[in-house]
Amino acid sequence: MADGARRATMTTVARALGVSPSTVSNAYNRPDQLSADLRARVLATAARLGYAGPDPVARTLRHGRTGAIGLVYDEPLSFSFTDPAAVLCLRGVAAACERHAVGLTLVPRLPAGAPDLVGTALVDGLVLYCLPADDDRLRVARERGLPVVAVDSPRPPLAPAVTVDDRGGARAAARHLLDLGHRRVAVVAERLAADGWEGTAPRARQDANPYDGTRERLAGYRDAWEAAGLDWDAVRVEERAPYGRDAGRRAARDLLADRPTAVLAMSDELALGVLDAAAARGLRVPGDLSVVGFDDTPSAAAAGLTTVAQPHLEKGAAAARLLLDLPGGAAAPPPLPTRLVVRTSTAAS
Amino acid sequence: MADGARRATMTTVARALGVSPSTVSNAYNRPDQLSADLRARVLATAARLGYAGPDPVARTLRHGRTGAIGLVYDEPLSFSFTDPAAVLCLRGVAAACERHAVGLTLVPRLPAGAPDLVGTALVDGLVLYCLPADDDRLRVARERGLPVVAVDSPRPPLAPAVTVDDRGGARAAARHLLDLGHRRVAVVAERLAADGWEGTAPRARQDANPYDGTRERLAGYRDAWEAAGLDWDAVRVEERAPYGRDAGRRAARDLLADRPTAVLAMSDELALGVLDAAAARGLRVPGDLSVVGFDDTPSAAAAGLTTVAQPHLEKGAAAARLLLDLPGGAAAPPPLPTRLVVRTSTAAS
DNA sequence: CTGAAAGCGCTAACAT
DNA sequence: ATGTTAGCGCTTTCAG
């Protein structure tokens, strides 16, 4: 079995057996097109020569189908496995891939300057997760002619997308605090632009946010505020990057100096950071401070956080289905619902 | 820009410009092989025709390199995002992929009968994670001529692998309990075969376990036991499947009837389940019951679990590097170290 | 600096 | 039931 020669190919097998390549092809792809006997001989010869079946790449070139979809993410790849909300969404995507028997290719973001893998990944379509509206990778994917579907930004008409009622959820969260009598409320935000800036985000920055999900959340908070006849511009929106629990801690450390009675965190990870900071400062939650998150991740639930639930798994699965169900591309579903989940991190002011 | 015709190809662009296809190819792959002016014209024409650059599949066929590695896992894909230890390992793999600018394709396990995606995934190599020693997919990958590297089973000589000193770690865990004076100890095990069986695993089953990682762990416990002159076969090894925190709960519910003073759980997820069951039964940990886990996952740390740490990230990264560093395949590294981490879930008997 | 020609390995009409 | 032929789209010697 020493193979000094090149790897066996369909032609090799065909020649060894004195048949034509198409017969060997048929042995693999259309068993009914040849006698059982010949087929058995083909397979036996293939085994003897160490031929493992049609080369997937060549077959893909012929068929134009790779059997995988790609996932593009705005953070380092390892983040896909770090952020609880991302993990849930990915689980949904992965489950759908499994059902459709296609692979899921995580497409890494490369250091600027490197030729983008979005342009070369061997996939039949791409899920764009949490990209800013003007991200170049959207354009590259489009030019390749690949079907794309965005999740958590960008939205139509920029790209077909699975959307979530972020705004409604955020509105409910803010109204909840207002109903409890809170008026001195601060917001902890993740990045509102790709520039790594940190600080108290002015209104212009809030509105120019290219990440649709978070822009909508902020808009939802504001809706509730203005519906109550209050001045949104008086609400401090403290932005931190990079995203994560620590960002929440750091934002809260600054914010708490203002002695707010409540904090709206734009995600549960940030909210957990706020809880950390509150504890470090000796504040009781919800006695001294109410905190509302967003996402309803498992650890938020464990911490008793009041938050806004969204169907993460369904969101991911819907995105994958959009790519996989109808090759042409089905219509995007209506916005998925969000729901306020009241736990023990909020109380009357 | 209405494209009634077929998608533009290299030849299309060449013809539109009256040059040869190879010139267009050079414009993309060897800018130095043609005048800057001609190159600019080629690129402009390409843009005008909506040609997005060389087709990745065709290029792959030519070059024989896909630019991605695959990851194969013995559980449903979504599990990769559920199990904390798997997530950590995957993060390591993903980080290495990112550094090498290659994609990471998660290859789903299909319902039995379906043509296996391991045979057709467009990848340059495969990481086999937690497969049983006799898994068919190892053979399929080999026949394709793909480089493979196993993590957490199978081990050499079955396959090149990144190994961890599971046995040493388990030995330390068991010795820790013995040192504390525990003698009535029970083990909670995840699956010791792929058959879905549950119950008290007899010795034969323990030894035939095709999952190397867990077989080694069990062997490590036994080492310590026998070194202390005790009879391993008197130790109850309670096996549950499928794997997860709930499995730990259910195993512990049965086990605790024997009134052990300590439990060795073969993973932190199982250990957390044991803690749940102990709490439900009104047992204090470590007062009434000591518990030791394995893996040192974040939630284990948060729960104050005494456990065995292993370098998950490094394990995953090393596996990916083995595939990516030297195309030929480097030598596997020596077993990665494990380390007993004593927290507050263990005390003297 | 540019072009012609020969495949990479496979599949699907279309014969026979 | 089996073989012939013509590509899928690209890259790459090798000539000019």
XYZ file of C-alpha atoms (C1' of nucleotides) in Angstrom:
730
model
C 0.000 0.000 0.000
C 3.004 2.220 -0.314
C 1.866 5.105 -2.483
C 4.827 6.546 -4.166
C 2.535 7.864 -6.887
C 0.012 10.664 -6.819
C -3.276 10.118 -5.044
C -5.753 8.025 -6.959
C -8.377 9.847 -8.961
C -11.493 8.794 -10.764
C -9.577 8.321 -13.958
C -7.009 6.170 -12.188
C -9.718 3.871 -10.988
C -11.424 3.824 -14.361
C -8.241 2.926 -16.143
C -7.286 0.250 -13.670
C -10.609 -1.365 -14.380
C -10.775 -0.636 -18.088
C -13.975 1.386 -17.819
C -14.727 5.007 -18.429
C -14.521 7.699 -15.762
C -18.210 8.365 -15.996
C -18.902 4.800 -14.970
C -16.865 5.297 -11.850
C -18.698 8.546 -11.241
C -21.986 6.765 -11.638
C -20.906 4.079 -9.212
C -20.821 6.796 -6.584
C -23.582 9.133 -7.663
C -26.134 7.009 -9.506
C -25.944 3.439 -8.424
C -28.960 2.662 -10.582
C -27.089 3.547 -13.744
C -24.893 0.485 -13.724
C -25.110 -3.176 -12.846
C -24.692 -4.072 -9.220
C -21.830 -6.275 -10.205
C -19.863 -3.620 -12.024
C -20.507 -1.202 -9.251
C -19.113 -3.642 -6.727
C -16.027 -4.080 -8.850
C -15.578 -0.342 -9.151
C -15.813 0.116 -5.417
C -13.435 -2.741 -4.797
C -10.871 -1.321 -7.176
C -11.270 2.076 -5.599
C -10.615 0.594 -2.184
C -7.594 -1.250 -3.464
C -6.138 1.918 -4.936
C -6.928 3.975 -1.869
C -9.442 6.098 -3.723
C -11.773 7.634 -1.153
C -14.522 8.804 -3.492
C -15.110 11.908 -5.581
C -12.974 14.843 -4.610
C -15.183 17.321 -2.765
C -13.556 20.371 -4.276
C -13.867 19.178 -7.859
C -17.405 18.160 -7.209
C -18.120 21.557 -5.738
C -16.703 23.250 -8.800
C -19.004 21.195 -10.950
C -22.115 21.583 -8.849
C -21.603 25.070 -7.570
C -22.522 24.070 -4.056
C -20.094 23.899 -1.164
C -22.318 22.397 1.500
C -21.506 24.973 4.123
C -22.622 28.388 5.201
C -20.350 30.950 6.756
C -20.663 33.086 9.799
C -19.031 36.471 9.967
C -18.606 38.307 13.192
C -17.228 41.671 14.057
C -15.094 40.486 16.944
C -12.195 38.096 17.251
C -13.442 34.602 16.568
C -12.946 33.475 20.109
C -15.588 35.979 21.090
C -18.187 33.810 19.433
C -17.500 31.389 22.208
C -17.245 33.971 24.950
C -20.265 36.212 24.786
C -23.311 34.407 26.178
C -25.755 36.040 23.797
C -23.567 35.258 20.787
C -23.217 31.685 21.940
C -26.974 31.258 22.107
C -27.474 32.711 18.651
C -24.730 30.522 17.242
C -26.324 27.497 18.779
C -29.429 28.321 16.823
C -27.453 28.680 13.622
C -25.599 25.452 14.289
C -28.761 23.518 14.988
C -30.260 24.631 11.699
C -27.080 23.686 9.850
C -27.194 20.275 11.378
C -30.775 19.776 10.308
C -29.867 20.747 6.771
C -26.696 18.685 6.789
C -24.387 21.559 5.967
C -21.247 22.706 7.676
C -20.878 25.963 9.537
C -17.730 27.874 8.730
C -16.619 30.555 11.124
C -14.938 33.204 9.040
C -12.304 35.032 11.038
C -11.759 38.711 10.875
C -8.236 39.332 9.743
C -5.884 42.100 10.693
C -6.541 45.051 8.418
C -4.676 44.750 5.155
C -4.911 41.012 4.769
C -7.080 39.833 1.885
C -10.454 39.303 3.412
C -11.563 35.735 3.935
C -15.142 36.774 3.291
C -14.054 37.094 -0.306
C -12.695 33.559 -0.468
C -14.457 31.377 2.083
C -15.910 28.242 0.532
C -19.534 28.742 1.492
C -22.942 28.963 -0.120
C -24.114 31.894 1.930
C -23.207 34.055 4.874
C -24.749 34.985 8.167
C -23.524 38.427 9.120
C -23.682 38.799 12.848
C -23.497 42.164 14.558
C -21.766 43.993 11.764
C -22.005 47.754 11.529
C -24.228 48.989 8.722
C -21.358 50.158 6.564
C -19.113 47.153 7.011
C -17.093 46.319 3.943
C -17.702 42.644 4.287
C -21.317 43.115 3.381
C -20.265 44.615 0.086
C -17.685 41.924 -0.571
C -20.202 39.178 0.045
C -22.682 40.854 -2.238
C -20.169 41.202 -5.038
C -19.419 37.544 -4.827
C -23.077 36.971 -5.413
C -23.474 35.111 -2.155
C -26.796 35.155 -0.358
C -26.445 36.955 2.926
C -28.629 37.434 5.942
C -27.809 39.814 8.720
C -28.546 39.274 12.369
C -28.547 42.084 14.909
C -27.572 44.599 12.227
C -27.476 45.621 9.435
C -31.188 45.687 8.649
C -33.151 45.897 5.451
C -32.895 47.529 3.046
C -29.141 47.288 3.550
C -29.367 43.535 3.754
C -31.951 40.837 4.220
C -32.102 40.270 7.940
C -33.672 38.544 10.848
C -34.728 41.290 13.178
C -35.762 41.443 16.776
C -38.052 43.966 18.389
C -35.186 45.561 20.262
C -36.931 48.856 20.416
C -40.111 47.491 21.940
C -38.129 45.502 24.481
C -36.072 48.489 25.474
C -39.174 50.610 25.737
C -40.694 48.090 28.119
C -37.527 48.028 30.210
C -37.440 51.791 30.553
C -41.138 52.036 31.246
C -40.730 49.445 33.971
C -38.279 51.712 35.748
C -40.482 54.743 35.222
C -43.456 52.862 36.621
C -41.396 52.069 39.689
C -40.861 55.778 40.146
C -37.278 56.057 38.978
C -36.288 59.350 37.430
C -32.542 59.524 38.013
C -31.622 56.800 35.572
C -28.402 56.218 33.670
C -27.639 54.020 30.677
C -24.641 51.750 30.207
C -23.927 51.216 26.535
C -21.595 49.038 24.545
C -19.826 50.501 21.556
C -21.926 52.900 19.484
C -19.333 53.105 16.732
C -16.368 51.038 15.630
C -13.859 53.593 16.829
C -13.142 52.276 20.305
C -14.174 55.544 21.904
C -15.294 55.629 25.547
C -17.199 58.240 27.457
C -20.594 59.852 27.847
C -22.159 59.524 24.416
C -23.738 62.697 23.065
C -27.011 62.530 21.224
C -25.425 62.728 17.777
C -23.343 59.692 18.511
C -26.340 57.781 19.748
C -28.219 58.490 16.567
C -25.362 57.712 14.209
C -24.756 54.280 15.731
C -24.237 51.880 12.811
C -25.112 48.829 14.893
C -28.838 48.562 14.427
C -29.610 46.389 17.411
C -28.167 48.732 19.957
C -29.354 51.832 18.185
C -32.874 50.494 18.403
C -32.473 49.692 22.055
C -31.399 53.194 22.815
C -34.298 54.503 20.773
C -36.636 52.328 22.810
C -35.386 53.760 26.073
C -35.883 57.206 24.649
C -39.407 56.390 23.473
C -40.433 55.571 27.015
C -38.699 58.609 28.342
C -40.374 61.000 25.986
C -43.730 59.307 26.356
C -43.434 60.181 30.029
C -42.731 63.770 29.088
C -39.145 63.614 30.288
C -36.040 64.993 28.644
C -33.957 62.217 27.143
C -30.941 64.403 26.685
C -30.673 64.673 30.442
C -30.053 60.937 30.654
C -26.405 60.026 30.818
C -25.442 57.335 28.322
C -22.096 55.929 29.317
C -20.343 54.053 26.527
C -17.552 51.545 26.953
C -15.522 49.352 24.641
C -14.574 46.643 24.172
C -17.725 44.889 25.095
C -17.988 42.653 28.152
C -18.701 42.416 31.813
C -15.691 44.458 32.637
C -16.970 47.256 30.441
C -20.086 47.296 32.605
C -18.019 47.474 35.752
C -15.982 50.362 34.512
C -18.920 52.324 33.194
C -20.807 51.835 36.439
C -17.886 52.961 38.535
C -18.063 56.334 36.820
C -21.804 56.477 36.605
C -22.552 55.737 40.223
C -20.888 58.949 41.266
C -24.039 60.656 39.965
C -26.103 58.590 42.426
C -28.672 57.322 39.969
C -31.478 55.248 41.437
C -31.496 52.908 38.484
C -29.376 51.761 35.553
C -30.461 50.562 32.156
C -27.757 48.279 30.800
C -27.930 47.503 27.112
C -26.978 43.897 27.661
C -26.858 41.407 30.483
C -23.095 41.209 30.443
C -22.934 44.938 31.041
C -25.635 44.629 33.692
C -23.663 41.975 35.543
C -20.729 44.341 35.513
C -22.968 47.016 36.977
C -23.969 44.628 39.748
C -20.308 44.001 40.465
C -19.597 47.698 40.681
C -22.615 48.300 42.882
C -21.529 45.561 45.244
C -18.021 46.948 45.345
C -19.471 50.293 46.310
C -21.617 48.770 49.016
C -24.888 49.475 47.236
C -27.694 47.004 47.692
C -29.654 45.906 44.639
C -32.510 46.606 44.346
C -32.647 48.550 47.615
C -30.217 51.280 46.665
C -30.048 50.684 42.954
C -32.266 49.016 40.380
C -30.642 47.399 37.375
C -32.221 46.183 34.138
C -30.310 44.218 31.539
C -31.040 43.023 28.031
C -30.814 39.527 26.486
C -31.879 37.214 29.294
C -28.784 35.057 29.251
C -28.462 32.118 31.635
C -26.086 33.901 33.958
C -28.410 36.893 34.102
C -31.212 34.600 35.143
C -28.980 33.046 37.775
C -28.176 36.498 39.113
C -31.846 37.406 39.418
C -31.518 40.186 36.900
C -34.576 41.940 35.536
C -34.022 41.938 31.821
C -35.486 41.762 28.330
C -35.718 38.315 26.822
C -35.295 37.681 23.130
C -35.427 34.351 21.269
C -31.708 33.910 20.659
C -31.846 30.364 19.393
C -34.763 31.072 17.124
C -33.008 34.152 15.819
C -29.962 32.179 14.783
C -31.985 29.326 13.388
C -34.166 31.671 11.363
C -31.093 33.278 9.841
C -29.657 29.953 8.790
C -32.985 28.820 7.414
C -33.230 31.912 5.286
C -30.017 30.802 3.635
C -30.804 27.124 3.497
C -34.488 26.639 2.960
C -35.164 28.103 -0.416
C -31.994 28.398 -2.454
C -33.423 31.570 -3.897
C -33.915 33.064 -0.489
C -37.165 33.248 1.420
C -38.656 36.433 2.741
C -37.369 37.608 6.083
C -39.703 36.867 8.967
C -41.390 39.650 10.922
C -39.438 41.005 13.883
C -39.069 38.442 16.624
C -40.701 39.366 19.914
C -38.977 40.554 23.054
C -40.400 40.315 26.542
C -39.635 42.034 29.820
C -38.694 39.537 32.518
C -38.975 41.036 35.968
C -36.772 39.464 38.588
C -35.221 40.782 41.749
C -32.863 43.483 40.558
C -35.534 46.164 40.319
C -37.735 47.769 42.962
C -39.618 51.007 43.589
C -37.468 54.069 43.885
C -26.264 46.715 -14.154
C -29.113 44.339 -14.869
C -27.452 40.972 -15.256
C -29.551 38.856 -17.453
C -26.464 36.846 -18.369
C -24.408 34.422 -16.355
C -22.046 35.739 -13.735
C -18.858 37.238 -15.066
C -15.810 35.040 -15.117
C -12.169 35.594 -15.782
C -12.644 34.849 -19.435
C -15.526 37.289 -19.638
C -13.331 40.041 -18.341
C -10.464 39.041 -20.598
C -12.641 39.070 -23.675
C -14.260 42.370 -22.792
C -10.806 43.849 -22.675
C -9.291 41.910 -25.540
C -6.580 40.331 -23.402
C -5.958 36.760 -22.422
C -7.364 35.133 -19.306
C -3.921 34.651 -17.879
C -3.415 38.382 -17.905
C -6.524 38.834 -15.846
C -5.329 36.122 -13.508
C -2.020 37.882 -13.169
C -3.762 41.131 -12.406
C -5.055 39.488 -9.264
C -2.287 37.088 -8.335
C 0.927 38.638 -9.624
C 0.604 42.351 -9.960
C 4.265 42.556 -10.856
C 3.729 40.549 -14.020
C 1.930 43.290 -15.898
C 2.030 47.012 -16.300
C 0.310 49.047 -13.659
C -1.767 50.597 -16.357
C -3.033 47.357 -17.804
C -3.726 46.080 -14.348
C -5.796 49.114 -13.553
C -7.778 48.611 -16.725
C -8.344 44.970 -15.909
C -9.609 45.822 -12.457
C -11.835 48.561 -13.812
C -13.356 46.267 -16.393
C -13.874 43.632 -13.728
C -15.677 46.130 -11.554
C -17.822 47.225 -14.464
C -18.823 43.652 -15.226
C -19.450 42.814 -11.599
C -16.572 40.358 -11.490
C -15.566 39.942 -7.852
C -12.227 38.255 -8.376
C -11.091 34.667 -8.888
C -13.653 32.091 -7.911
C -12.551 30.555 -4.627
C -13.665 27.064 -5.531
C -11.888 26.968 -8.851
C -8.835 28.396 -7.267
C -8.995 25.780 -4.560
C -9.223 23.046 -7.149
C -6.112 24.381 -8.758
C -4.136 24.975 -5.600
C -5.356 22.126 -3.498
C -5.833 24.331 -0.484
C -9.210 25.285 0.955
C -8.135 27.756 3.598
C -10.137 26.162 6.379
C -9.805 23.405 8.906
C -12.688 21.355 10.173
C -13.805 20.404 13.608
C -15.607 17.166 14.235
C -17.428 16.510 17.434
C -19.301 13.537 18.748
C -22.325 15.478 19.928
C -24.901 17.613 18.202
C -23.230 20.757 16.943
C -25.057 22.953 19.379
C -23.231 21.128 22.136
C -20.025 22.804 21.045
C -21.601 25.968 22.297
C -23.138 24.457 25.403
C -20.491 22.520 27.241
C -18.136 24.924 29.042
C -15.069 22.754 28.577
C -15.775 22.304 24.875
C -16.300 26.017 24.487
C -12.911 26.757 26.006
C -11.164 24.269 23.779
C -12.927 25.633 20.716
C -11.875 29.103 21.647
C -8.322 27.912 21.524
C -8.840 26.341 18.124
C -10.562 29.454 16.843
C -7.823 31.737 18.060
C -5.210 29.685 16.257
C -7.275 29.711 13.069
C -7.534 33.427 13.258
C -3.812 33.812 13.632
C -3.274 31.647 10.587
C -6.015 33.345 8.618
C -7.999 30.199 7.958
C -11.641 29.462 8.532
C -12.968 27.018 11.072
C -15.658 24.722 9.752
C -17.832 22.931 12.245
C -18.726 19.620 10.684
C -22.059 18.385 11.955
C -22.754 14.825 12.849
C -25.557 13.605 10.651
C -28.299 11.161 11.447
C -27.018 7.666 10.770
C -27.358 6.693 7.143
C -26.715 10.099 5.671
C -23.494 10.401 3.673
C -20.974 11.651 6.154
C -19.911 15.261 5.861
C -16.457 14.342 7.101
C -16.027 12.749 3.700
C -16.941 15.896 1.830
C -16.202 18.949 3.967
C -14.016 21.470 2.179
C -11.144 21.587 4.624
C -7.400 21.094 4.703
C -7.374 19.117 7.914
C -9.555 18.020 10.777
C -9.558 18.371 14.512
C -11.316 15.380 15.995
C -12.712 16.299 19.346
C -13.826 13.705 21.873
C -14.402 10.914 19.408
C -14.376 7.318 20.560
C -11.303 5.378 19.511
C -13.115 3.331 16.913
C -15.110 6.127 15.349
C -15.645 5.735 11.661
C -14.954 9.339 10.946
C -11.327 8.876 11.825
C -11.062 6.266 9.090
C -12.951 8.398 6.579
C -10.703 11.375 7.194
C -7.647 9.200 6.831
C -8.812 7.749 3.552
C -9.311 11.201 2.185
C -5.718 11.804 2.975
C -6.531 14.672 5.269
C -4.240 15.489 8.153
C -6.027 14.886 11.413
C -5.307 15.612 15.018
C -7.356 14.250 17.862
C -8.122 16.044 21.073
C -9.368 14.272 24.179
C -9.348 10.957 22.352
C -8.361 9.025 20.297
C -4.667 8.965 21.162
C -1.594 7.845 19.324
C -0.988 5.472 17.723
C -4.599 5.595 16.564
C -4.194 9.201 15.552
C -1.831 12.100 16.061
C -3.161 13.881 19.098
C -2.791 16.596 21.629
C -2.980 14.881 24.965
C -3.524 16.036 28.485
C -2.296 14.391 31.636
C -5.792 13.307 32.601
C -4.501 10.396 34.565
C -2.143 12.426 36.678
C -4.811 14.995 37.363
C -7.331 12.393 38.366
C -4.775 10.714 40.567
C -4.173 13.994 42.366
C -7.890 14.526 42.813
C -8.409 11.104 44.339
C -5.336 11.377 46.516
C -6.606 14.696 47.778
C -9.741 12.988 49.074
C -7.762 10.125 50.539
C -5.477 12.572 52.307
C -8.517 14.205 53.798
C -9.478 10.849 55.229
C -12.276 9.949 52.874
C -12.821 6.243 52.260
C -16.490 6.015 51.294
C -16.124 7.687 47.925
C -18.244 7.368 44.793
C -17.550 8.362 41.216
C -19.908 10.109 38.841
C -19.018 9.310 35.258
C -20.158 10.524 31.882
C -20.657 7.991 29.113
C -18.089 5.205 29.029
C -19.358 3.902 25.700
C -21.449 5.256 22.870
C -24.425 3.083 23.701
C -26.387 5.438 25.933
C -26.345 2.987 28.811
C -26.808 4.234 32.383
C -26.075 2.562 35.684
C -23.250 1.425 37.923
C -20.418 0.677 35.536
C -18.675 -2.644 36.101
C -14.940 -2.841 35.796
C -14.985 -4.331 32.323
C -16.960 -1.399 31.053
C -14.572 1.033 32.680
C -11.616 -0.579 30.997
C -13.204 -0.859 27.563
C -14.091 2.843 27.448
C -13.197 4.053 23.961
C -12.999 7.677 25.045
C -9.408 8.057 26.069
C -9.748 11.145 28.179
C -12.292 9.719 30.542
C -10.723 6.289 30.584
C -7.519 7.893 31.747
C -9.296 9.854 34.404
C -10.859 6.749 35.799
C -7.490 5.035 35.690
C -6.021 7.924 37.635
C -8.603 7.609 40.379
C -7.839 3.918 40.539
C -4.096 4.549 40.702
C -4.532 6.581 43.838
C -6.875 4.040 45.289
C -4.594 1.123 44.782
C -1.552 3.089 45.888
C -3.386 3.481 49.185
C -3.932 -0.247 49.305
C -7.661 0.056 48.811
C -9.940 -2.032 46.634
C -10.994 -0.078 43.566
C -13.733 -2.493 42.671
C -15.521 -1.502 45.847
C -15.878 2.032 44.527
C -19.194 2.697 42.873
C -18.847 4.303 39.453
C -22.189 5.718 38.467
C -22.495 6.400 34.750
C -25.030 8.689 33.128
C -25.761 9.806 29.590
C -26.207 12.135 27.898
C -23.583 14.322 29.384
C -24.406 17.454 31.326
C -25.238 18.984 34.641
C -28.481 17.121 34.801
C -26.637 13.851 34.396
C -24.679 14.777 37.512
C -27.853 15.516 39.424
C -29.438 12.249 38.504
C -26.369 10.173 39.249
C -25.932 11.858 42.603
C -29.532 11.298 43.578
C -28.946 7.560 43.320
C -25.459 7.632 44.710
C -26.189 9.607 47.824
C -28.377 6.827 49.126
C -25.104 5.005 49.891
C -24.077 7.911 52.122
C -20.624 8.462 50.628
C -18.512 11.116 52.328
C -17.112 12.305 49.025
C -17.770 12.243 45.305
C -15.297 12.306 42.456
C -17.040 13.789 39.438
C -15.321 13.271 36.123
C -16.143 16.777 34.984
C -17.208 20.066 36.493
C -20.605 19.966 34.857
C -21.271 16.665 36.554
C -19.874 18.036 39.800
C -22.209 21.011 39.678
C -25.051 18.564 39.258
C -23.821 16.718 42.315
C -23.845 19.963 44.259
C -27.433 20.538 43.160
C -28.442 17.085 44.306
C -26.642 17.473 47.615
C -28.374 20.773 48.254
C -31.721 19.242 47.372
C -31.050 16.541 49.913
C -30.064 19.041 52.557
C -26.431 18.007 52.630
C -23.870 20.684 53.308
C -20.761 20.839 51.165
C -18.085 20.280 52.307
C -19.444 19.547 55.820
C -21.477 16.502 54.913
C -20.084 15.806 51.501
C -16.899 16.661 49.651
C -17.018 17.045 45.890
C -14.178 17.201 43.383
C -14.715 18.023 39.727
C -12.533 18.031 36.658
C -11.840 20.770 34.081
C -11.833 23.958 36.117
C -14.464 25.740 34.089
C -15.507 29.277 35.006
C -18.760 28.212 36.598
C -16.922 25.634 38.672
C -14.640 28.331 39.945
C -17.608 30.517 40.737
C -19.158 27.670 42.698
C -15.994 27.186 44.754
C -15.482 23.716 43.424
C -12.276 21.839 44.085
C -11.273 20.533 40.710
C -8.507 19.631 38.288
C -7.418 22.372 35.937
C -6.256 21.682 32.424
C -5.120 24.192 29.791
C -8.221 24.125 27.596
C -7.303 27.033 25.381
C -3.787 25.813 24.886
C -5.085 22.354 24.107
C -7.294 23.625 21.315
C -4.671 25.991 19.989
C -2.041 23.259 19.947
C -4.339 21.014 17.947
C -4.977 23.675 15.348
C -1.306 24.529 15.150
C -0.436 20.927 14.482
C -2.617 21.167 11.398
C -1.573 24.628 10.362
C 2.053 25.169 11.227
C 3.900 22.715 9.101
C 1.815 21.487 6.199
C 3.489 18.144 6.623
C 2.427 17.909 10.220
C 4.585 18.626 13.229
C 5.189 16.206 16.047
C 2.576 16.131 18.766
C 3.567 17.982 21.922
C 4.108 16.167 25.200
C 1.026 15.736 27.393
C -0.231 19.047 28.693
C -0.165 19.404 32.462
C -3.099 19.232 34.822
C -3.201 20.737 38.288
C -5.355 20.165 41.339
C -7.136 23.345 42.406
C -8.382 23.126 45.951
C -11.334 25.337 46.743
C -14.132 25.054 49.252
C -15.984 21.950 48.186
C -13.670 19.541 49.961
C -12.849 19.083 53.646
C -11.666 16.388 56.031
C -13.971 13.463 56.463
C 5.240 42.108 -20.490
C 1.556 39.176 -22.685
C -0.737 34.995 -24.746
C -1.626 29.986 -25.903
C -2.503 25.597 -24.080
C -2.838 22.042 -20.763
C -4.853 20.498 -17.047
C -6.821 20.368 -11.485
C -11.009 16.120 -10.815
C -15.396 15.693 -11.632
C -20.282 15.364 -13.880
C -24.033 15.481 -17.179
C -25.702 15.548 -21.684
C -25.752 12.910 -25.297
C -24.532 8.985 -27.873
C -24.096 3.924 -28.565
C -25.825 -0.411 -19.381
C -21.676 1.935 -20.619
C -18.697 5.328 -23.137
C -17.611 10.055 -25.350
C -17.288 14.715 -24.931
C -17.375 19.085 -23.213
C -16.797 21.953 -19.886
C -17.090 24.107 -14.315
C -13.151 28.645 -13.576
C -8.840 29.003 -12.645
C -3.444 28.862 -12.809
C 0.813 28.059 -14.827
C 4.586 26.634 -17.452
C 6.347 27.876 -21.695
C 6.739 30.726 -25.984
C 6.763 34.930 -28.051
